[in-house]
Short mmCIF file of C-alpha atoms in Angstrom, two decimals:
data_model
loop_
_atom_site.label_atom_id
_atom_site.label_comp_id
_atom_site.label_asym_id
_atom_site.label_seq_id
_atom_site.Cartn_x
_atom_site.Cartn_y
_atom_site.Cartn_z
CA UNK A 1 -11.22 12.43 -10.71
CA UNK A 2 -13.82 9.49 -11.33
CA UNK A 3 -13.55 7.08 -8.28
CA UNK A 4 -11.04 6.81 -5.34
CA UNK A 5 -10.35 5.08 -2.20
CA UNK A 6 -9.16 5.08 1.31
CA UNK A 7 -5.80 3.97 3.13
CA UNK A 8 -5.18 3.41 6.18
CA UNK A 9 -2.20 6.54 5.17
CA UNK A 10 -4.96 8.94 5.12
CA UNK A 11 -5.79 8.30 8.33
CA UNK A 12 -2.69 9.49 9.56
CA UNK A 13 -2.72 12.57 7.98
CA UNK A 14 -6.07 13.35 8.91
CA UNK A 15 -4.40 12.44 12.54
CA UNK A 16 -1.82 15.31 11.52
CA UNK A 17 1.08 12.63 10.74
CA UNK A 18 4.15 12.78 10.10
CA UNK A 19 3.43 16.75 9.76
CA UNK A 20 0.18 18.56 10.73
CA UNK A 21 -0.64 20.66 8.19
CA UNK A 22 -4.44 21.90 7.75
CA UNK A 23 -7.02 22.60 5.86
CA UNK A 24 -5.91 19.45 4.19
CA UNK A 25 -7.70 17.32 1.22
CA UNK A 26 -7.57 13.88 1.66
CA UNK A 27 -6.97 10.89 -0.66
CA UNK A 28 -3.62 9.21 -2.82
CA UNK A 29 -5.06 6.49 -4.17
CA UNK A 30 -7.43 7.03 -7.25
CA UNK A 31 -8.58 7.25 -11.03
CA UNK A 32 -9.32 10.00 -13.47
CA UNK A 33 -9.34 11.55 -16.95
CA UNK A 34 -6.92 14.08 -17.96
CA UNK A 35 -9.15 17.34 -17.97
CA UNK A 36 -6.30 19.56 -19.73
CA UNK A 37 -2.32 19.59 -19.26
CA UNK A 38 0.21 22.56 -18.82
CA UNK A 39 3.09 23.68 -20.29
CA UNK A 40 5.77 21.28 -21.17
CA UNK A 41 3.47 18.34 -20.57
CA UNK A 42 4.34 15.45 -22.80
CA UNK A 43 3.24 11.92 -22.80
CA UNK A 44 -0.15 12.33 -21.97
CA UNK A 45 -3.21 13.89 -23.65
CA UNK A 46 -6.69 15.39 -22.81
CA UNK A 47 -8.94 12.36 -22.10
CA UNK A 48 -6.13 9.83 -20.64
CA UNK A 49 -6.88 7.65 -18.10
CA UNK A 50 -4.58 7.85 -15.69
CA UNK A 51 -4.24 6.86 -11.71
CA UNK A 52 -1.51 8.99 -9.71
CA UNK A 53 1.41 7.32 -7.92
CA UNK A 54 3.47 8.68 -4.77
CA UNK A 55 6.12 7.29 -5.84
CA UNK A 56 7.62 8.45 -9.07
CA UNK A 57 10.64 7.09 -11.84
CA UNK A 58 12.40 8.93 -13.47
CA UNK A 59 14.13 6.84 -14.89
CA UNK A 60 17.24 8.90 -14.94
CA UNK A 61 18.67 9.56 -11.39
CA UNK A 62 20.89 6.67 -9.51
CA UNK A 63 18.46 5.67 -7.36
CA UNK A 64 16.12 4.76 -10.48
CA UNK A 65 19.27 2.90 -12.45
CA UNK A 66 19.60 0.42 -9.97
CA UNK A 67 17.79 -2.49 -8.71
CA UNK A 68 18.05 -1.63 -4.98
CA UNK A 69 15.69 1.25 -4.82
CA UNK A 70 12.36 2.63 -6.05
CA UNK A 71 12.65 5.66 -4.50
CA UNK A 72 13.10 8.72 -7.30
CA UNK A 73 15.81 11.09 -6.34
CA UNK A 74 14.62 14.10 -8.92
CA UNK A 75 10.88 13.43 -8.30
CA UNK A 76 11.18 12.66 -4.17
CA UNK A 77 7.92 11.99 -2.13
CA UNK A 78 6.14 14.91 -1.00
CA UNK A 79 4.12 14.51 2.47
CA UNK A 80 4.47 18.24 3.63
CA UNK A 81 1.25 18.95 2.01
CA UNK A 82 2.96 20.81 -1.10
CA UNK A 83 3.88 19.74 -4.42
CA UNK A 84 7.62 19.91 -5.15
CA UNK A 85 7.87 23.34 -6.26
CA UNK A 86 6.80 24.64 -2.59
CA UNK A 87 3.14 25.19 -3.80
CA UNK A 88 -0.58 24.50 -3.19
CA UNK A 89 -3.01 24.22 -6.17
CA UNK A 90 -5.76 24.35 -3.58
CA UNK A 91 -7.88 26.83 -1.61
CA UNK A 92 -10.91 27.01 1.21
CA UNK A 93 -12.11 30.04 1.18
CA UNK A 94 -8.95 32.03 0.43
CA UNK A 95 -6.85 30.00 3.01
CA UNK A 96 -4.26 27.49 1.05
CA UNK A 97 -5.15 23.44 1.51
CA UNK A 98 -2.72 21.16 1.45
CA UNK A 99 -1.88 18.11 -0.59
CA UNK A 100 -1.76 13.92 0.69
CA UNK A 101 1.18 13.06 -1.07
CA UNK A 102 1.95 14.56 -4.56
CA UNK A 103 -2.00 14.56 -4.64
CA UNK A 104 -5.33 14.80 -3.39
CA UNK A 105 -7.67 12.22 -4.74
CA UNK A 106 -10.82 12.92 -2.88
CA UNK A 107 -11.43 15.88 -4.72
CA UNK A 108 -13.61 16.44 -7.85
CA UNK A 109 -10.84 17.95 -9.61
CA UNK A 110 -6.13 17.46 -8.97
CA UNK A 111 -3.38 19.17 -10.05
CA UNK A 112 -0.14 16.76 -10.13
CA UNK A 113 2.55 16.49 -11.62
CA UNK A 114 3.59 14.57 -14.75
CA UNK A 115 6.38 12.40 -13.08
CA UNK A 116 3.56 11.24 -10.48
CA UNK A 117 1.03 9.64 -12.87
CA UNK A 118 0.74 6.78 -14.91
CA UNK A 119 -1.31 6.21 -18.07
CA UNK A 120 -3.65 3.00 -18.06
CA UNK A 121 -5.25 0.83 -20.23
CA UNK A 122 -8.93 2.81 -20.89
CA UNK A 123 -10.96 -0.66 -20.83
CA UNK A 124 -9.39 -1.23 -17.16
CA UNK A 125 -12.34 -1.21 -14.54
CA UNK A 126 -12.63 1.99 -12.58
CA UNK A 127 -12.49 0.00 -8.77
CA UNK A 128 -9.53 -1.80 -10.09
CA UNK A 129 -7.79 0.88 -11.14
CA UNK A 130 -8.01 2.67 -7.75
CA UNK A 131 -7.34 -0.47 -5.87
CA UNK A 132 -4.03 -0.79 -7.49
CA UNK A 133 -3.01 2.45 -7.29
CA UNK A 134 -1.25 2.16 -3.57
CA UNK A 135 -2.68 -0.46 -1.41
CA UNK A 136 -3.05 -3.49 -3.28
CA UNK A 137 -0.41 -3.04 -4.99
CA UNK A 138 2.08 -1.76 -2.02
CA UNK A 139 1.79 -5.36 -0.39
CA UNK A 140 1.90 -7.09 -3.78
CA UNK A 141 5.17 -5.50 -4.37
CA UNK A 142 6.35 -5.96 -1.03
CA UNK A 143 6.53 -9.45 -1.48
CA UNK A 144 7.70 -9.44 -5.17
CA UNK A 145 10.69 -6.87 -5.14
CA UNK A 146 11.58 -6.46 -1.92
CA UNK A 147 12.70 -9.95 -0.52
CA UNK A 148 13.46 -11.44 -3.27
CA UNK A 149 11.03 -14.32 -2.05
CA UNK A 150 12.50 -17.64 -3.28
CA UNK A 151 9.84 -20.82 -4.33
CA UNK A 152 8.76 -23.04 -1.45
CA UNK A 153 9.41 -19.95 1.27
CA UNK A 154 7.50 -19.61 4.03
CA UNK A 155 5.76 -16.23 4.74
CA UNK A 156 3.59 -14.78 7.50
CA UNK A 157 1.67 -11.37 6.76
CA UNK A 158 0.84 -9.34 9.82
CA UNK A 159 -2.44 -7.67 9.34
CA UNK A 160 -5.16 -8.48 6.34
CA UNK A 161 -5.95 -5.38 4.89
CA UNK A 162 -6.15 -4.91 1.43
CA UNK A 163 -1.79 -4.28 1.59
CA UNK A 164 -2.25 -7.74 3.46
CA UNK A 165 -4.18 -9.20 0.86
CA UNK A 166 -2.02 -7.83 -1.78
CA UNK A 167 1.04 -9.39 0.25
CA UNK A 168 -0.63 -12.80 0.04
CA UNK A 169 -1.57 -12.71 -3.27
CA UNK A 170 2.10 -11.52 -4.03
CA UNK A 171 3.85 -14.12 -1.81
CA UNK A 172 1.75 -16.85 -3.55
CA UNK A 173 2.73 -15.78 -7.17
CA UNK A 174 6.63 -15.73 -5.95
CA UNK A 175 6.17 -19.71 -5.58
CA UNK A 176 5.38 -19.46 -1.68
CA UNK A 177 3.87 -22.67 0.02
CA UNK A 178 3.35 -21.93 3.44
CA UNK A 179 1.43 -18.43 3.87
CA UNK A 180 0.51 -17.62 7.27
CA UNK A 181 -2.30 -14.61 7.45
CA UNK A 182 -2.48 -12.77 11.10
CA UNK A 183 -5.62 -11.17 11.89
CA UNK A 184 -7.76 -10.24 14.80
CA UNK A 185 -11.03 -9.70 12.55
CA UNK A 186 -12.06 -13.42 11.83
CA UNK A 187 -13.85 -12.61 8.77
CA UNK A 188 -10.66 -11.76 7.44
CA UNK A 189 -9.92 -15.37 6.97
CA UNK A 190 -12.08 -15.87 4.02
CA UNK A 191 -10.65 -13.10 2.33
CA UNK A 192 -7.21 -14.43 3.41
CA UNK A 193 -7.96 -17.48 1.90
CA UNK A 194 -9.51 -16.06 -1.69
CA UNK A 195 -5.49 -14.65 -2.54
CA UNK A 196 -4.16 -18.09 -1.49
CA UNK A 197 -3.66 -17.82 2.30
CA UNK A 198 -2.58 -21.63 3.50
CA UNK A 199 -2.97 -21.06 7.28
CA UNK A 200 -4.80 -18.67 9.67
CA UNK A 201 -3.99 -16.80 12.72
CA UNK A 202 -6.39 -15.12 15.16
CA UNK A 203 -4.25 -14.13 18.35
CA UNK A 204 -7.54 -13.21 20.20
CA UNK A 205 -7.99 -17.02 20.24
CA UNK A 206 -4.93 -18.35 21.80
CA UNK A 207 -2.91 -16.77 25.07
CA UNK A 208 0.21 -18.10 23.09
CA UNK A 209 2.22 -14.78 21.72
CA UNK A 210 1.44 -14.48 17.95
CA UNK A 211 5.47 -15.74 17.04
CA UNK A 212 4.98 -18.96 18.81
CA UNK A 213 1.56 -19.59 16.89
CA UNK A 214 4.00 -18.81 13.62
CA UNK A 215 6.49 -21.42 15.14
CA UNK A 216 3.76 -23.92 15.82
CA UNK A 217 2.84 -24.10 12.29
CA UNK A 218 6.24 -23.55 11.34
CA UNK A 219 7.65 -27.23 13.16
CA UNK A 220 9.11 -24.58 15.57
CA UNK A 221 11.61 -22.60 13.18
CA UNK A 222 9.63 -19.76 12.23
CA UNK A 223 9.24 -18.20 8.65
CA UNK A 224 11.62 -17.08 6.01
CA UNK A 225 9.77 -13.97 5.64
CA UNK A 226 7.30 -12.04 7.86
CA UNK A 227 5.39 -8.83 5.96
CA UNK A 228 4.15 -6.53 8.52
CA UNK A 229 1.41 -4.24 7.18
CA UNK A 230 -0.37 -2.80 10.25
CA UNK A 231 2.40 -0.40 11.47
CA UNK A 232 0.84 -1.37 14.72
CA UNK A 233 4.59 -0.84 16.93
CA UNK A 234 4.01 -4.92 19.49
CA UNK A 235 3.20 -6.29 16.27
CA UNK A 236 6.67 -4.84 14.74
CA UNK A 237 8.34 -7.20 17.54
CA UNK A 238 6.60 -10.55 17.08
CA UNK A 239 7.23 -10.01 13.45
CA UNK A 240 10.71 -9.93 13.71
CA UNK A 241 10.24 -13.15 16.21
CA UNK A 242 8.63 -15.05 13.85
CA UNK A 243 10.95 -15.65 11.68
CA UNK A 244 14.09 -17.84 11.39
CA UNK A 245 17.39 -17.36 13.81
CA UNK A 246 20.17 -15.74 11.59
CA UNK A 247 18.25 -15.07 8.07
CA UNK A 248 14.56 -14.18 8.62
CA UNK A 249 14.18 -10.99 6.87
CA UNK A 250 11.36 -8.80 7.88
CA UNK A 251 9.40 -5.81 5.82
CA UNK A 252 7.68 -3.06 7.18
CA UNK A 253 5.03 -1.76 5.25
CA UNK A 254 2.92 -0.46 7.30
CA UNK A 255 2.77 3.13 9.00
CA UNK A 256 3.04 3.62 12.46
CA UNK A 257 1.10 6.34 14.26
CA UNK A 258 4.57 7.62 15.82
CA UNK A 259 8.11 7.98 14.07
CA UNK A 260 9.87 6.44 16.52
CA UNK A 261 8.93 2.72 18.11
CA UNK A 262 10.98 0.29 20.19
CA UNK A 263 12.45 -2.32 18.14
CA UNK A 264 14.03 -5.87 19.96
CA UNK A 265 17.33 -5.13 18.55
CA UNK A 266 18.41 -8.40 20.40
CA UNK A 267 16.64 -10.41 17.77
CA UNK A 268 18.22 -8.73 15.12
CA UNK A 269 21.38 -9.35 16.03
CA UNK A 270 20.66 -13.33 15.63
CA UNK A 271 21.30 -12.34 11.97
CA UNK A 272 17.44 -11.15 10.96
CA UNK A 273 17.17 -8.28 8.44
CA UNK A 274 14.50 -5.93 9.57
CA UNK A 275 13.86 -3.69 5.79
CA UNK A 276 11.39 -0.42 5.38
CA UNK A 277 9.22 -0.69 2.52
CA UNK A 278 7.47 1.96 0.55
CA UNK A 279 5.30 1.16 -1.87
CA UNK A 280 6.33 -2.31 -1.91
CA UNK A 281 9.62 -0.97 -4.12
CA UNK A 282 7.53 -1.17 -6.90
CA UNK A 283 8.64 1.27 -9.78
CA UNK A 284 5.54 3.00 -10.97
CA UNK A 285 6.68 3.11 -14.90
CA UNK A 286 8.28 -0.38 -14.88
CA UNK A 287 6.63 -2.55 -12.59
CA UNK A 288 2.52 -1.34 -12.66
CA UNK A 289 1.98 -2.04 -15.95
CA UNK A 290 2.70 -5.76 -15.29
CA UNK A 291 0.57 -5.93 -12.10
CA UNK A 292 -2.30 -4.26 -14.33
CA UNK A 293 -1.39 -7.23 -17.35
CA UNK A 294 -2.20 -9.90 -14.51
CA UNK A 295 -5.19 -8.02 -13.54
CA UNK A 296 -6.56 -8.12 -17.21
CA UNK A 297 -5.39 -11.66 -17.55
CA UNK A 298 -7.47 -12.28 -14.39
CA UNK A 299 -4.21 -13.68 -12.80
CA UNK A 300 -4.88 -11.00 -10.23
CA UNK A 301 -8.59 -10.53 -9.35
CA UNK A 302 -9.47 -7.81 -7.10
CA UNK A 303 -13.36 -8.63 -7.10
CA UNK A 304 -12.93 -9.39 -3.14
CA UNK A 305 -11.67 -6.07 -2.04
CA UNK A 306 -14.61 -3.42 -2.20
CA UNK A 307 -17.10 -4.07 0.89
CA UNK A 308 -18.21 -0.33 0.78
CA UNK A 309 -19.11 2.29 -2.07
CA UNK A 310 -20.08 6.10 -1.42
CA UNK A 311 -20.26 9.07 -2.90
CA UNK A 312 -17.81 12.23 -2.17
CA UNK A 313 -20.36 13.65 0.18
CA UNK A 314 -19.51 11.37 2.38
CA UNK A 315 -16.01 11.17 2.59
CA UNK A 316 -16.04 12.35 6.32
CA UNK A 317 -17.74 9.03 6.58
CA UNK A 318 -14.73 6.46 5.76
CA UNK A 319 -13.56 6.37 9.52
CA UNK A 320 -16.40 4.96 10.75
CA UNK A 321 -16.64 2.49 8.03
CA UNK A 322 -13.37 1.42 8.34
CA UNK A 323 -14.17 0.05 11.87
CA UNK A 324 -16.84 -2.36 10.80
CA UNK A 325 -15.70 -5.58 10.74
CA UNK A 326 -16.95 -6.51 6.95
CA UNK A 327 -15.12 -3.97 5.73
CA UNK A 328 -11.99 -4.54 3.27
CA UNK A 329 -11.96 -1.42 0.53
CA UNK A 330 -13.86 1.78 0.75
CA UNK A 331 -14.88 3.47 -2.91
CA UNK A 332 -15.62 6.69 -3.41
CA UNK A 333 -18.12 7.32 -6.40
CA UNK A 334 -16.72 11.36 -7.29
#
């Protein structure tokens, strides 16, 4: 591993969700050089650069044949701490570790499999190559694949992280005109407005309930598409408020600290589509490369999204950094 980052995911397991397995390593989203490969290994070579995805395609199984899905049926998502064959590559001190995901990026060293990494381009910048490995990219693809946003749509983001950011920047390139970014943090707003954020919301600033701010800028209809990347559960709700009677369509991206919330089914029965997201439905072999292509045509610049650097020492650190109200990105120098 050369560099990786922090998500808000790695939190949660940290927190011991969705399963609370321990000692565990940290980490999903990241860059490195092949060091060697096993048996069987084909496709790659010693001294690849590579960045691991969650998700993997196999590019064989129903779910990867069709359009609908990007979730791999032979290669599923692993987040019980073990790889897919029931086993740890890691130990403390003689006790088994467990994995985040299909890997552990905060880590000087990972074992993954094949199916969950993805060769890049070897002139791609290290941050940007760790940015896009989940986050960025998760709310890119969000609004990309899974709506299906159509041009001069109207879209309101819940939550400017950098999956936020990545939404906005995604929503923008899909020909949306109105883009409504929802934040508490006011310094988000800058950052909003560098992916191509058209309006601004800061609900500590009004008494109004964040859907009727959406409505107010929206001549009172709501959006076409709300993108909720906080996983925060009230926020689900006004979400789902803010968009149109009978065919807003809502994604949830983000992760919420508990599997089960209350939803306002009411509101979905006035015809709104309420969709899970994971990984934005982006299809690590088919749609990355092109995200990566926009980042080298500087289409996509990511310059915006580190606020923090430090080194693997002080990974116990990111917590506390992630509270401060400049911060965006967190890089880990390994």
């Amino acid at each position: 591993m050369l560099y990786a980052s922090v998500c808000h995911t790695d939190l949660l397991f940290a927190n011991g969700f969705p399963i609370p397995v321990f000692p565990r390593v940290m980490g999903h989203e990241g860059v490195g050089v092949v060091e060697s490969i096993g048996e069987g290994v084909t496709g790659l070579r010693e001294g690849d650069l590579v960045i691991p995805t969650h998700v993997a395609e196999c590019r064989t199984c129903e779910n990867c044949m069709s359009e609908k899905t990007n979730l791999c049926l032979k290669y599923p998502i692993s987040y019980n701490g073990l790889m897919l064959d029931g086993s740890s590559r890691m130990t403390i001190g003689g006790q088994t570790a467990y994995h985040a995901f299909s890997c552990s990026t905060w880590c000087q060293y990972m074992v993954i499999n094949l199916n969950f990494l993805l060769k890049i381009d070897p002139k791609t910048p290290l941050p940007d190559a760790t940015f896009l490995s989940c986050g960025f990219s998760t709310g890119y693809g969000a609004a990309w694949k899974e709506p299906m946003l159509q041009n001069a749509s109207s879209v309101a983001v819940f939550g400017l992280g950098p999956v936020g950011l990545g939404a906005i920047k995604g929503a923008k390139s899909q020909g949306a005109i109105k883009v409504i970014g929802i934040d508490k943090n006011p310094m988000k707003e800058a950052k909003g407005q560098a992916f191509g954020m058209t309006d601004f919301i800061n609900p500590e600033q009004s008494d109004k309930p964040i859907a009727e701010l959406v409505k107010d800028l929206t001549g009172g209809m709501g959006v076409d598409y709300s993108l909720e990347c906080t996983g925060v559960p009230p926020l689900i709700n006004q979400a789902i408020l803010s968009t149109k009677l009978g065919t807003g369509k809502i994604i949830q991206i983000g992760v919420p600290e508990e599997a089960n919330v209350n939803i306002n089914i009411l509101e979905l029965l006035f015809g709104r589509t309420l969709k899970g997201s994971i990984f934005g439905g982006l299809k690590p072999k088919t749609d990355l490369p092109i995200i990566f292509e926009k980042c080298k045509n500087r289409e996509i610049q990511l310059d915006e999204l580190k606020s923090h650097e430090i080194k693997l020492g002080d990974a116990n650190k990111v917590s506390e950094l992630l509270k401060q109200p400049d911060c965006v990105k967190v890089l880990i120098n390994i």
